[in-house]
XYZ file of C-alpha atoms in Angstrom:
568
model
C -14.171 28.020 -6.175
C -10.166 28.661 -5.923
C -10.898 31.119 -3.148
C -13.007 29.115 -1.489
C -10.573 26.747 -1.471
C -8.064 28.814 0.026
C -10.241 29.945 2.821
C -12.099 26.732 3.889
C -8.534 24.574 3.212
C -7.152 26.860 6.127
C -10.283 26.311 8.203
C -9.930 22.966 8.173
C -5.865 22.931 8.625
C -6.950 24.719 12.115
C -10.124 22.917 13.009
C -8.413 19.918 14.479
C -6.048 21.587 16.960
C -9.974 22.970 18.819
C -12.030 19.722 17.414
C -11.086 17.864 20.734
C -12.793 20.549 22.441
C -16.105 19.857 21.570
C -14.915 15.734 20.996
C -15.051 15.580 24.684
C -17.690 13.310 25.884
C -20.892 15.469 25.450
C -21.905 14.060 29.387
C -19.863 16.281 30.716
C -19.806 19.565 29.341
C -21.255 22.308 30.794
C -23.305 24.701 28.766
C -20.682 27.586 29.821
C -17.756 24.934 28.615
C -19.993 24.663 25.010
C -20.346 28.469 25.086
C -16.925 28.916 25.740
C -15.833 25.956 22.855
C -18.023 27.609 19.993
C -16.594 31.638 21.261
C -12.517 29.377 20.735
C -14.426 28.108 16.665
C -15.444 31.574 15.985
C -11.906 33.207 17.154
C -10.169 31.058 15.191
C -12.359 31.420 11.801
C -11.692 35.412 12.380
C -7.645 34.571 12.273
C -7.439 32.686 8.967
C -4.927 33.654 6.819
C -4.945 32.398 3.232
C -1.651 30.180 2.480
C -1.329 28.866 -1.227
C 0.384 25.294 -2.458
C 3.688 25.517 -2.571
C 5.552 23.860 -5.177
C 7.516 21.489 -5.763
C 5.713 20.362 -2.172
C 7.926 20.186 0.106
C 8.475 19.666 4.230
C 10.091 22.866 5.127
C 8.258 24.260 8.125
C 5.885 21.205 8.713
C 4.629 20.842 12.341
C 4.735 17.160 14.224
C 3.713 18.515 17.261
C 0.115 17.224 18.757
C -2.708 19.167 20.073
C -2.279 19.896 23.651
C -5.596 18.825 24.566
C -4.641 14.863 23.198
C -0.938 15.002 25.510
C -2.954 13.755 28.310
C -4.101 11.351 26.649
C -0.498 9.740 25.988
C 0.069 9.213 29.498
C -2.808 6.444 29.881
C -1.192 3.150 30.184
C -2.932 1.123 27.977
C -2.069 3.944 25.214
C -0.596 2.553 22.325
C -0.125 6.134 21.197
C 3.827 7.185 22.068
C 4.872 10.425 23.358
C 5.831 12.177 20.476
C 8.610 14.400 22.802
C 10.164 10.775 23.598
C 12.689 10.015 20.655
C 12.561 6.517 21.037
C 15.332 4.612 18.184
C 15.201 7.870 16.125
C 18.728 7.494 15.026
C 16.711 5.947 11.570
C 15.595 8.015 9.775
C 13.035 8.142 5.927
C 14.129 10.481 3.277
C 11.319 13.006 2.410
C 10.161 12.675 -1.129
C 10.229 16.091 -3.349
C 7.148 15.576 -5.355
C 6.508 18.418 -7.905
C 2.754 19.898 -8.137
C 3.252 21.123 -11.728
C 0.532 19.326 -13.281
C -2.369 20.302 -10.223
C -3.592 22.864 -12.180
C -5.981 25.456 -9.457
C -9.190 24.408 -9.601
C -9.045 21.296 -11.644
C -10.384 18.380 -11.049
C -8.578 14.960 -10.325
C -10.123 12.431 -12.266
C -8.427 8.427 -12.523
C -8.684 7.868 -8.342
C -8.661 4.099 -8.033
C -11.921 2.996 -5.441
C -10.777 2.900 -2.144
C -9.959 -1.020 -1.039
C -12.168 -2.508 1.080
C -10.561 -2.884 4.853
C -10.245 -6.304 5.077
C -8.130 -7.353 8.101
C -8.720 -7.333 11.501
C -6.038 -7.355 14.703
C -7.479 -8.886 17.907
C -5.126 -8.605 20.830
C -4.292 -11.693 22.867
C -3.074 -11.900 26.479
C 0.694 -11.870 27.064
C 3.791 -11.218 25.211
C 6.393 -13.126 23.125
C 9.970 -12.379 22.893
C 10.444 -13.374 18.773
C 13.437 -13.876 17.981
C 15.035 -11.748 14.624
C 16.223 -14.993 13.035
C 13.419 -17.351 14.015
C 10.996 -17.173 11.463
C 7.450 -17.316 12.964
C 5.202 -19.987 11.986
C 2.622 -18.079 9.392
C 5.170 -17.809 6.632
C 4.736 -20.288 4.208
C 7.531 -21.903 2.229
C 7.246 -24.501 -0.984
C 9.438 -27.038 1.421
C 10.341 -26.521 5.213
C 12.762 -24.259 6.557
C 16.249 -25.409 7.372
C 18.506 -23.269 9.649
C 21.738 -23.556 8.417
C 24.888 -22.305 10.396
C 27.336 -20.413 8.174
C 30.558 -22.489 7.640
C 32.777 -20.238 5.565
C 32.079 -16.668 4.173
C 34.835 -15.192 1.630
C 34.984 -11.682 -0.150
C 35.555 -12.229 -3.560
C 35.637 -8.154 -4.600
C 38.321 -5.869 -3.714
C 37.693 -2.347 -1.617
C 37.699 -0.458 -4.874
C 34.932 -2.673 -6.917
C 31.724 -1.126 -8.189
C 30.315 -3.823 -6.358
C 30.757 -5.822 -3.212
C 30.398 -9.515 -3.751
C 30.687 -12.338 -1.099
C 30.465 -15.978 -1.192
C 29.281 -18.235 1.772
C 28.876 -21.617 2.772
C 26.333 -22.922 4.586
C 25.935 -26.561 6.644
C 23.055 -27.917 5.403
C 23.870 -31.813 6.735
C 22.755 -35.234 4.750
C 18.770 -34.449 4.980
C 19.122 -31.825 1.840
C 19.104 -32.837 -1.490
C 20.410 -30.983 -4.391
C 22.751 -30.834 -7.690
C 24.334 -28.152 -9.204
C 21.943 -25.576 -10.615
C 19.452 -25.917 -7.872
C 18.041 -22.765 -6.136
C 17.671 -21.601 -2.318
C 15.315 -19.872 -0.808
C 16.340 -17.279 1.863
C 13.731 -16.174 4.905
C 15.511 -12.645 5.681
C 13.628 -10.222 7.679
C 13.210 -6.868 7.069
C 15.779 -4.256 7.996
C 15.551 -4.146 11.997
C 16.233 -0.400 12.064
C 13.407 0.575 9.167
C 10.834 -2.247 11.390
C 11.292 -0.329 14.229
C 11.379 2.953 12.721
C 8.046 2.576 10.952
C 6.387 1.591 14.311
C 7.870 4.427 16.298
C 6.384 6.463 13.297
C 3.046 4.445 13.772
C 3.127 5.718 17.222
C 3.433 1.887 18.732
C 4.579 2.026 22.109
C 8.112 0.385 22.034
C 6.994 -1.705 25.228
C 4.104 -2.790 22.516
C 6.129 -4.628 19.972
C 5.943 -8.088 21.414
C 1.694 -7.985 22.397
C 0.257 -11.387 21.325
C -1.807 -10.724 18.423
C -4.276 -12.423 15.936
C -4.393 -11.271 12.428
C -8.134 -11.873 11.325
C -10.736 -11.698 7.708
C -10.523 -12.703 4.580
C -6.831 -11.456 4.348
C -4.324 -12.496 1.697
C -2.144 -15.550 1.267
C 0.943 -14.790 3.342
C -1.320 -13.735 6.662
C -3.979 -16.342 6.765
C -1.458 -18.345 9.140
C -1.091 -15.249 11.331
C -1.941 -16.001 14.381
C -0.481 -16.064 18.113
C 2.118 -13.089 16.299
C 3.803 -9.545 17.571
C 3.643 -6.603 15.572
C 7.384 -6.951 15.243
C 7.106 -10.077 13.153
C 4.057 -8.690 11.273
C 6.931 -6.084 10.021
C 9.902 -8.212 10.232
C 8.711 -11.286 8.029
C 5.232 -10.538 6.821
C 4.954 -7.107 4.567
C 6.859 -5.756 1.990
C 8.048 -2.601 3.538
C 10.573 -1.279 0.408
C 9.325 -2.187 -2.806
C 7.498 0.703 -4.862
C 4.147 2.053 -3.857
C 1.024 1.608 -5.706
C -1.850 4.069 -6.111
C -4.166 2.090 -4.396
C -1.629 2.642 -1.000
C -1.691 6.722 -1.920
C -5.612 6.312 -2.532
C -5.526 4.796 1.185
C -2.989 6.875 3.039
C -5.026 10.173 1.963
C -8.246 8.674 4.093
C -5.665 8.403 6.934
C -4.054 12.174 7.017
C -5.332 15.282 8.361
C -3.458 17.761 6.777
C -5.171 19.172 3.704
C -2.179 19.758 1.393
C -0.315 16.388 2.006
C -3.937 14.872 1.497
C -4.440 16.837 -1.694
C -0.767 15.595 -2.845
C -1.467 11.957 -1.950
C -4.774 12.206 -4.064
C -3.083 14.071 -6.855
C -0.314 10.825 -6.115
C -3.178 8.655 -8.083
C -4.953 10.323 -9.893
C -4.222 10.493 -13.716
C -3.286 14.051 -13.279
C -0.293 12.986 -11.041
C 0.843 10.300 -13.380
C 3.970 11.451 -14.223
C 4.763 12.523 -10.559
C 3.596 8.989 -9.401
C 6.391 7.448 -11.630
C 9.040 9.764 -10.016
C 8.177 8.962 -6.730
C 8.106 4.959 -7.847
C 11.711 5.677 -9.767
C 13.118 6.681 -6.428
C 12.363 3.560 -4.378
C 11.012 4.900 -1.706
C 10.239 1.967 1.750
C 7.375 2.949 3.808
C 9.096 5.049 6.234
C 10.155 7.461 3.384
C 6.868 7.629 2.546
C 5.394 8.252 6.256
C 8.054 11.046 6.188
C 6.737 12.949 3.591
C 3.442 13.505 4.709
C 3.777 14.120 8.504
C -0.089 13.651 9.445
C -0.491 10.461 7.980
C -1.701 8.165 10.831
C -2.903 4.394 8.867
C -3.963 1.867 10.944
C -2.079 -1.249 10.901
C -4.881 -3.199 9.412
C -4.969 -0.853 6.824
C -1.465 -1.400 6.148
C -1.624 -5.179 5.965
C -4.273 -4.794 3.166
C -2.532 -2.629 0.941
C 1.235 -3.531 1.389
C 2.296 -6.850 -0.431
C 3.647 -9.559 0.835
C 7.548 -9.935 2.211
C 9.207 -12.615 0.064
C 12.270 -14.820 0.369
C 15.230 -13.560 -1.847
C 16.414 -16.889 -4.469
C 19.549 -17.263 -4.713
C 21.879 -20.650 -7.082
C 24.000 -22.732 -5.480
C 27.531 -22.530 -6.932
C 28.883 -26.125 -5.551
C 28.754 -30.086 -6.169
C 28.327 -32.218 -3.747
C 30.581 -34.445 -5.052
C 33.154 -32.311 -3.517
C 31.403 -30.522 -0.494
C 29.215 -33.583 0.782
C 26.311 -31.697 3.455
C 27.598 -28.494 2.094
C 26.587 -25.819 -0.205
C 27.832 -22.690 -1.716
C 26.613 -19.422 -3.025
C 27.531 -16.303 -4.129
C 25.892 -12.382 -4.046
C 26.118 -9.049 -4.597
C 25.406 -6.357 -1.643
C 22.988 -4.339 -3.014
C 23.165 -1.316 -2.290
C 22.540 1.777 -4.996
C 21.744 5.286 -4.631
C 18.457 6.710 -6.919
C 18.218 10.056 -8.779
C 18.102 11.997 -5.557
C 21.191 10.751 -4.462
C 19.460 8.719 -2.101
C 20.951 6.002 -0.726
C 19.340 2.433 -0.901
C 20.358 -1.232 0.103
C 18.056 -4.484 -0.460
C 17.014 -7.087 2.020
C 18.814 -10.515 2.229
C 22.450 -9.529 1.063
C 23.176 -6.709 3.283
C 21.662 -8.689 6.282
C 24.166 -11.435 5.195
C 26.804 -9.621 4.580
C 26.314 -8.173 8.580
C 25.154 -11.326 10.119
C 28.453 -12.464 8.986
C 30.672 -9.846 10.737
C 31.059 -7.763 7.364
C 34.600 -10.035 5.846
C 37.080 -7.860 4.537
C 38.240 -7.354 0.853
C 40.483 -9.353 -0.947
C 43.437 -8.341 -1.759
C 44.978 -11.141 -4.647
C 43.700 -12.879 -6.721
C 43.250 -15.856 -3.937
C 40.175 -15.480 -1.808
C 40.843 -15.540 2.015
C 37.881 -18.098 3.290
C 36.873 -17.126 6.556
C 35.991 -19.784 8.798
C 33.513 -18.962 11.210
C 32.764 -20.005 14.769
C 30.397 -17.951 15.531
C 26.689 -19.391 16.374
C 25.499 -17.731 13.099
C 22.921 -19.752 11.116
C 20.509 -18.708 8.048
C 17.090 -19.791 7.281
C 16.782 -21.342 4.358
C 14.874 -23.967 2.429
C 15.315 -25.649 -1.079
C 13.290 -25.113 -4.107
C 12.980 -27.667 -6.690
C 14.322 -26.721 -9.718
C 11.283 -26.728 -12.375
C 12.748 -25.068 -15.577
C 15.892 -27.975 -16.037
C 18.591 -25.323 -15.383
C 20.865 -28.610 -14.262
C 23.684 -30.389 -15.938
C 22.361 -33.023 -18.490
C 22.868 -36.580 -17.521
C 24.863 -37.283 -20.708
C 28.486 -36.403 -19.814
C 29.355 -36.069 -23.047
C 27.215 -33.570 -24.477
C 28.928 -30.412 -25.261
C 28.081 -27.285 -22.884
C 28.383 -23.783 -23.854
C 28.174 -21.351 -20.449
C 27.345 -18.124 -20.677
C 28.026 -15.924 -17.294
C 28.895 -12.573 -16.883
C 29.056 -10.970 -13.252
C 27.450 -13.409 -10.356
C 25.761 -14.938 -13.139
C 28.806 -16.971 -13.028
C 28.051 -18.745 -9.324
C 25.886 -21.794 -10.801
C 28.575 -22.655 -13.184
C 30.856 -23.129 -10.659
C 29.108 -25.958 -9.402
C 28.688 -26.876 -12.988
C 32.253 -27.189 -13.137
C 33.170 -28.344 -9.563
C 30.537 -31.108 -10.676
C 31.749 -32.132 -14.444
C 35.419 -31.883 -12.768
C 34.790 -34.182 -9.604
C 32.708 -36.922 -12.192
C 36.077 -36.785 -14.495
C 38.296 -37.519 -10.987
C 35.902 -40.636 -10.442
C 36.003 -41.706 -13.834
C 39.682 -41.494 -14.422
C 40.025 -43.311 -11.032
C 38.125 -46.345 -12.572
C 40.903 -46.762 -15.477
C 40.592 -47.192 -19.185
C 38.733 -49.768 -20.430
C 38.596 -50.327 -23.744
C 38.019 -46.878 -26.344
C 34.484 -45.784 -24.940
C 36.334 -44.962 -20.881
C 38.477 -42.546 -22.314
C 38.070 -39.049 -20.702
C 37.650 -37.202 -23.487
C 35.232 -39.240 -25.432
C 33.139 -39.221 -22.255
C 32.772 -35.615 -21.382
C 32.365 -33.079 -24.259
C 33.677 -29.725 -24.330
C 32.865 -27.032 -22.046
C 32.861 -23.306 -23.501
C 33.061 -20.782 -20.617
C 32.016 -16.966 -21.579
C 32.571 -15.085 -18.610
C 32.323 -11.729 -18.554
C 33.369 -8.790 -15.759
C 34.414 -5.345 -15.033
C 37.849 -5.471 -14.391
C 39.888 -8.323 -14.061
C 41.899 -6.598 -10.741
C 38.535 -5.935 -8.916
C 36.176 -7.878 -10.074
C 37.173 -11.455 -11.679
C 34.973 -13.453 -9.585
C 36.226 -17.093 -9.372
C 39.251 -16.726 -11.070
C 41.621 -18.730 -9.137
C 39.168 -21.870 -9.680
C 38.212 -20.909 -13.073
C 42.292 -20.715 -13.974
C 42.280 -24.676 -12.700
C 39.157 -25.803 -14.389
C 40.889 -24.665 -17.617
C 43.785 -26.224 -16.646
C 43.054 -29.720 -15.643
C 41.139 -29.556 -19.152
C 37.518 -29.805 -17.279
C 37.015 -26.246 -19.758
C 37.868 -26.398 -22.989
C 37.970 -23.027 -23.963
C 37.103 -20.184 -21.658
C 36.666 -16.689 -22.821
C 37.086 -13.250 -20.562
C 34.687 -10.155 -21.117
C 36.295 -7.249 -19.489
C 34.157 -3.880 -20.136
C 36.021 -1.620 -17.659
C 39.731 -2.376 -17.808
C 42.104 -0.238 -17.019
C 43.888 -0.069 -20.499
C 42.084 -1.956 -22.964
C 38.097 -0.835 -24.937
C 34.977 -2.200 -23.351
C 34.075 -5.932 -24.441
C 31.338 -7.719 -23.563
C 30.110 -11.620 -23.878
C 27.791 -10.804 -26.443
C 30.874 -9.219 -28.683
C 33.088 -12.389 -27.988
C 30.151 -14.679 -29.386
C 29.642 -12.797 -32.278
C 33.754 -13.533 -32.668
C 33.447 -17.218 -31.987
C 30.442 -17.520 -33.969
C 31.455 -20.224 -36.725
C 32.674 -22.297 -33.719
C 29.800 -21.946 -31.839
C 27.550 -22.928 -34.914
C 29.574 -26.060 -34.620
C 29.179 -26.509 -30.982
C 25.459 -26.156 -30.899
C 24.300 -27.046 -33.884
C 26.280 -30.033 -35.357
C 26.960 -31.306 -32.190
C 24.169 -30.523 -29.835
C 25.697 -28.615 -27.404
C 23.835 -27.097 -24.643
C 23.743 -23.217 -24.686
C 22.909 -21.940 -20.778
C 22.929 -18.171 -19.846
C 22.459 -16.649 -16.355
C 22.392 -12.952 -14.969
C 20.389 -9.850 -15.774
C 17.611 -9.870 -18.137
C 18.039 -5.847 -19.095
C 20.903 -5.636 -21.054
C 23.208 -8.707 -20.948
C 20.435 -11.387 -21.849
C 19.200 -9.555 -24.869
C 22.501 -9.158 -25.888
C 23.324 -12.367 -26.052
C 20.007 -13.130 -27.498
C 20.981 -10.496 -30.129
C 24.098 -12.873 -31.027
C 22.850 -16.039 -31.422
C 20.797 -14.738 -33.666
C 22.851 -13.742 -35.673
C 25.233 -16.817 -35.651
C 22.134 -18.503 -37.240
C 21.577 -15.739 -39.781
C 24.959 -15.740 -40.770
C 25.937 -19.634 -40.786
C 22.288 -21.405 -41.272
C 21.845 -18.608 -44.042
C 17.951 -18.083 -42.101
C 16.305 -14.404 -41.696
C 16.645 -12.718 -38.747
C 12.505 -14.144 -38.065
C 13.068 -17.131 -38.798
C 16.723 -17.304 -36.389
C 14.389 -16.047 -33.603
C 11.547 -19.004 -34.013
C 14.899 -21.067 -33.847
C 16.082 -19.670 -30.545
C 12.956 -19.742 -29.106
C 12.631 -24.081 -30.219
C 15.183 -24.254 -28.268
C 14.089 -22.684 -25.296
C 11.069 -25.031 -25.795
C 12.907 -28.467 -25.856
C 15.256 -27.608 -22.878
C 18.354 -26.804 -25.308
C 18.581 -23.085 -24.539
C 18.378 -22.523 -20.601
C 18.042 -19.516 -19.112
C 18.734 -18.193 -15.369
C 17.897 -14.534 -15.327
C 16.852 -12.371 -13.297
C 16.226 -8.458 -13.173
């Protein structure tokens, strides 16, 4: 069986080069031409050589050229096929994946293959073109509230140049029409990376002149494309589909059906089989873009409709507001890390919205002192946003007398800056009213606030240092606890370590004085560490076992006493 595959597979590979000679309109072929074509096929069969599959799969020595007989068709005026010799916008390249075929045994049958998803989307070409703006969100994008194009009025870098992560704070002018409170979140509708979008369209052999042709997406498509009419290919790839999320097996199965090279087709089928599970997981761990996948399989030519069927929706990115409307009326501030990272194979990756906003605001310089330099923008720079209603009650309690425990390492401190600004302004307003009896005393009108904040290095990424010190000085913060995990000469300390050290005080504040507990930040390590520390506090001071302690924490979450805003 294996010997037959070694003969048949190369024969099929060679077949594509001569197939156009027998697929030309039959009525136009003479008898002599047909006989000549058959002789050509016989000649190809005699020249076959056995070429075993290499492991791991490599792109080395792969051909990307089209057969000679196809060349004449790329010159047609109405052709969407781009001349491969025209290197348009090829400065942006994908990263071909290294795929191990170690689990692919000779002659073994692949099992567990997913069914091919049925075709759904239909692209209907319309008359005309549309020169779409990169910032203007197309009409087919649906958001829970109307999109506002908010001008950027201020940008500041909160971290130093040698910090592990680059952290920015932006201020947006949202006017008087947007109502918000500290703790609310809003969505940013950022496009996919423009270089990535154009590189993918080029890879799909779409001529650049066709990027702005008008189309309508019809069929029983997913909700994110149901209103995609009178749009363009470049809008669909900018705002309609996700180009960077980890691929699913259904995508590889579809791509296999549109791959002409037998070795590449086999590799794609292997990736979505039971035997290829380890290789599939290794590919997902690399977080490849659609361009990386297409670069790995040069003979793969999927129709755009099938990509619309199989790729998930491009989604907005959400950020917590880090300011108070009492201090900055009509303005909102928010902070974020610019998402850039390196995979295990040393491939550089980046996010969608944060690098886009960094570039949009002209990549401001990193801070050099604890005081951030706020750069007021004069450029006409706008970000499309929408406000999301706060469904999880992650806002300040209406009762100002209630004590608060705020736990937020890294950029998790951002929404709490808004909380603290709001409390600071409320205290100032109450103070300006004067003391009218005992109930008007500031200390009795506002409960104590404990803040637990963690960072890597106080000289590099102590975010909002000036603001936090000010809140501590004026009494807005009753106790500021700082955890430095990558100090120059100090041992690693995390917020959960401080919570364990302060367990007696926190038990009195949370249990006896009914403090509300808020936690914001990473859902993986930090959130679990804090949960365990709070459970240990209950075990030690309430004298319950671990199971009962966790049951109490679940009850706190249910009653909104313990509120969490976490991300992966």
